[in-house]
Amino acid sequence: MAHPIPTTTTAVNTFRTQMVAAELMVLAGSNVVVAIDQGWDTHGDTNGNTVRTMMNQRILPPLNTFLARTQAMTDRDVTVVIFGDFSRSLPGSDHQGNMTATVIGKKVKQGSTGKVGGNVSLPAGTPGIQEFWAYLAAVTGCTSQPFGANPH
């Protein structure tokens, strides 16, 4: 079984069942699917162990299955975007104004727009949200540039 859930499961109320539903929507021809996982507001997690455990136990197993299955589809070009306010202030692991994203897909080249500074801030001139959407439009094959030119 690709996704280890009981065959009697009908509710989409976990990240794993969201990944099953997302795969079914991709197979049905959907162009956009959104899966949201909540509960990541972990103030005080100064060493990152809480969020690392959540990511390793709750997110990565079903996401890895979804990615393996959808990236192997020869008739689909699935792009996965994982984003949020993963950057945290120091030393208290509070909110920080950066958005961090990981983009996975057949047209995605490995790389980075840069590293955060010691104060968890982005250097001047780092691409912003408009450029992020321009990049996503490009890697998903959008034939126009609704968000401007892809800066990457």
Short mmCIF file of C-alpha atoms in Angstrom, two decimals:
data_model
loop_
_atom_site.label_atom_id
_atom_site.label_comp_id
_atom_site.label_asym_id
_atom_site.label_seq_id
_atom_site.Cartn_x
_atom_site.Cartn_y
_atom_site.Cartn_z
CA MET A 1 0.00 0.00 0.00
CA ALA A 2 1.51 3.31 -1.04
CA HIS A 3 -0.14 5.42 1.65
CA PRO A 4 -0.56 3.36 4.84
CA ILE A 5 -4.08 4.35 5.88
CA PRO A 6 -7.05 2.08 6.56
CA THR A 7 -9.24 1.47 3.51
CA THR A 8 -12.24 2.58 5.58
CA THR A 9 -10.78 6.10 6.05
CA THR A 10 -13.05 8.73 4.51
CA ALA A 11 -12.08 11.89 6.41
CA VAL A 12 -9.28 14.19 5.22
CA ASN A 13 -8.11 15.32 8.64
CA THR A 14 -4.38 14.53 8.80
CA PHE A 15 -1.46 15.56 6.63
CA ARG A 16 -1.21 11.97 5.38
CA THR A 17 -4.84 11.95 4.21
CA GLN A 18 -4.28 15.38 2.62
CA MET A 19 -1.44 13.87 0.58
CA VAL A 20 -3.70 10.99 -0.49
CA ALA A 21 -6.39 13.50 -1.50
CA ALA A 22 -3.79 15.65 -3.30
CA GLU A 23 -2.59 12.66 -5.31
CA LEU A 24 -6.15 11.80 -6.27
CA MET A 25 -6.75 15.41 -7.37
CA VAL A 26 -3.55 15.38 -9.46
CA LEU A 27 -4.65 12.12 -11.08
CA ALA A 28 -8.04 13.67 -11.79
CA GLY A 29 -6.34 16.54 -13.64
CA SER A 30 -6.32 19.33 -11.06
CA ASN A 31 -3.84 22.12 -11.79
CA VAL A 32 -3.62 23.45 -8.21
CA VAL A 33 -3.87 21.57 -4.92
CA VAL A 34 -3.29 23.07 -1.48
CA ALA A 35 -2.47 21.10 1.68
CA ILE A 36 -2.10 22.98 4.96
CA ASP A 37 -0.64 21.64 8.18
CA GLN A 38 -1.13 23.72 11.31
CA GLY A 39 0.41 23.72 14.74
CA TRP A 40 3.88 24.97 13.89
CA ASP A 41 3.89 28.06 16.12
CA THR A 42 6.60 26.73 18.43
CA HIS A 43 7.97 29.69 20.35
CA GLY A 44 10.87 28.82 22.60
CA ASP A 45 12.04 25.89 20.46
CA THR A 46 15.54 27.37 20.51
CA ASN A 47 17.32 24.22 19.32
CA GLY A 48 14.68 23.24 16.73
CA ASN A 49 14.05 19.78 18.16
CA THR A 50 10.27 20.21 18.40
CA VAL A 51 9.80 21.27 14.78
CA ARG A 52 12.37 18.76 13.51
CA THR A 53 10.44 15.96 15.21
CA MET A 54 7.13 17.24 13.81
CA MET A 55 8.62 17.43 10.31
CA ASN A 56 10.22 13.98 10.50
CA GLN A 57 7.18 12.21 11.94
CA ARG A 58 4.17 14.05 10.55
CA ILE A 59 5.21 15.64 7.25
CA LEU A 60 8.09 13.80 5.58
CA PRO A 61 6.70 10.22 5.43
CA PRO A 62 3.48 11.10 3.53
CA LEU A 63 5.21 13.87 1.55
CA ASN A 64 7.96 11.47 0.42
CA THR A 65 5.35 8.98 -0.76
CA PHE A 66 3.46 11.72 -2.61
CA LEU A 67 6.65 13.02 -4.23
CA ALA A 68 7.87 9.57 -5.28
CA ARG A 69 4.54 8.75 -6.88
CA THR A 70 3.84 12.12 -8.56
CA GLN A 71 7.40 12.79 -9.78
CA ALA A 72 7.31 9.37 -11.47
CA MET A 73 4.19 10.31 -13.45
CA THR A 74 5.25 10.80 -17.05
CA ASP A 75 2.03 12.58 -18.00
CA ARG A 76 2.09 15.13 -15.15
CA ASP A 77 4.47 17.91 -14.12
CA VAL A 78 3.87 18.32 -10.39
CA THR A 79 5.55 21.18 -8.52
CA VAL A 80 5.46 21.11 -4.71
CA VAL A 81 5.99 24.28 -2.67
CA ILE A 82 6.53 24.15 1.08
CA PHE A 83 6.61 27.56 2.69
CA GLY A 84 6.00 29.46 5.88
CA ASP A 85 7.68 31.67 8.43
CA PHE A 86 10.32 29.04 9.15
CA SER A 87 12.91 31.72 9.90
CA ARG A 88 12.94 32.43 13.61
CA SER A 89 14.46 35.26 15.60
CA LEU A 90 17.35 34.66 17.92
CA PRO A 91 17.64 33.77 20.75
CA GLY A 92 13.96 33.12 21.56
CA SER A 93 12.69 31.40 18.39
CA ASP A 94 10.03 34.06 17.88
CA HIS A 95 8.48 35.21 14.60
CA GLN A 96 10.83 36.68 12.03
CA GLY A 97 9.74 38.53 8.91
CA ASN A 98 11.27 36.16 6.35
CA MET A 99 9.36 33.62 4.35
CA THR A 100 11.30 30.45 3.66
CA ALA A 101 10.34 28.13 0.82
CA THR A 102 11.37 24.81 -0.62
CA VAL A 103 10.31 24.13 -4.21
CA ILE A 104 10.43 20.60 -5.67
CA GLY A 105 9.61 19.67 -9.24
CA LYS A 106 10.85 18.46 -12.61
CA LYS A 107 11.72 21.98 -13.80
CA VAL A 108 13.29 23.14 -10.53
CA LYS A 109 17.05 23.62 -10.39
CA GLN A 110 18.70 23.14 -7.01
CA GLY A 111 19.84 26.38 -5.47
CA SER A 112 19.14 29.19 -3.05
CA THR A 113 18.37 32.89 -3.17
CA GLY A 114 20.80 33.38 -0.31
CA LYS A 115 21.43 32.84 3.34
CA VAL A 116 20.03 34.75 6.27
CA GLY A 117 22.32 36.88 8.39
CA GLY A 118 23.25 36.28 12.01
CA ASN A 119 20.16 38.26 13.05
CA VAL A 120 17.98 36.06 10.79
CA SER A 121 17.45 38.87 8.29
CA LEU A 122 17.80 38.73 4.53
CA PRO A 123 20.52 40.75 2.81
CA ALA A 124 19.46 43.85 0.88
CA GLY A 125 18.47 43.05 -2.70
CA THR A 126 17.24 39.53 -1.92
CA PRO A 127 14.26 38.62 -4.12
CA GLY A 128 10.93 39.24 -2.39
CA ILE A 129 7.40 37.83 -2.57
CA GLN A 130 6.70 39.23 -6.06
CA GLU A 131 9.81 37.48 -7.37
CA PHE A 132 8.82 34.28 -5.56
CA TRP A 133 5.52 34.18 -7.44
CA ALA A 134 7.32 35.03 -10.71
CA TYR A 135 9.62 32.07 -10.11
CA LEU A 136 6.69 29.74 -9.36
CA ALA A 137 4.92 30.91 -12.52
CA ALA A 138 8.04 30.04 -14.53
CA VAL A 139 8.64 26.57 -13.04
CA THR A 140 4.98 25.62 -13.45
CA GLY A 141 5.10 26.48 -17.15
CA CYS A 142 3.00 29.64 -17.12
CA THR A 143 3.22 31.06 -20.65
CA SER A 144 2.94 34.67 -19.49
CA GLN A 145 4.65 36.62 -16.73
CA PRO A 146 1.78 37.75 -14.48
CA PHE A 147 4.19 38.51 -11.63
CA GLY A 148 7.03 39.91 -13.72
CA ALA A 149 10.21 38.31 -14.95
CA ASN A 150 11.64 35.27 -13.17
CA PRO A 151 14.67 36.59 -11.23
CA HIS A 152 16.25 33.13 -11.01
#
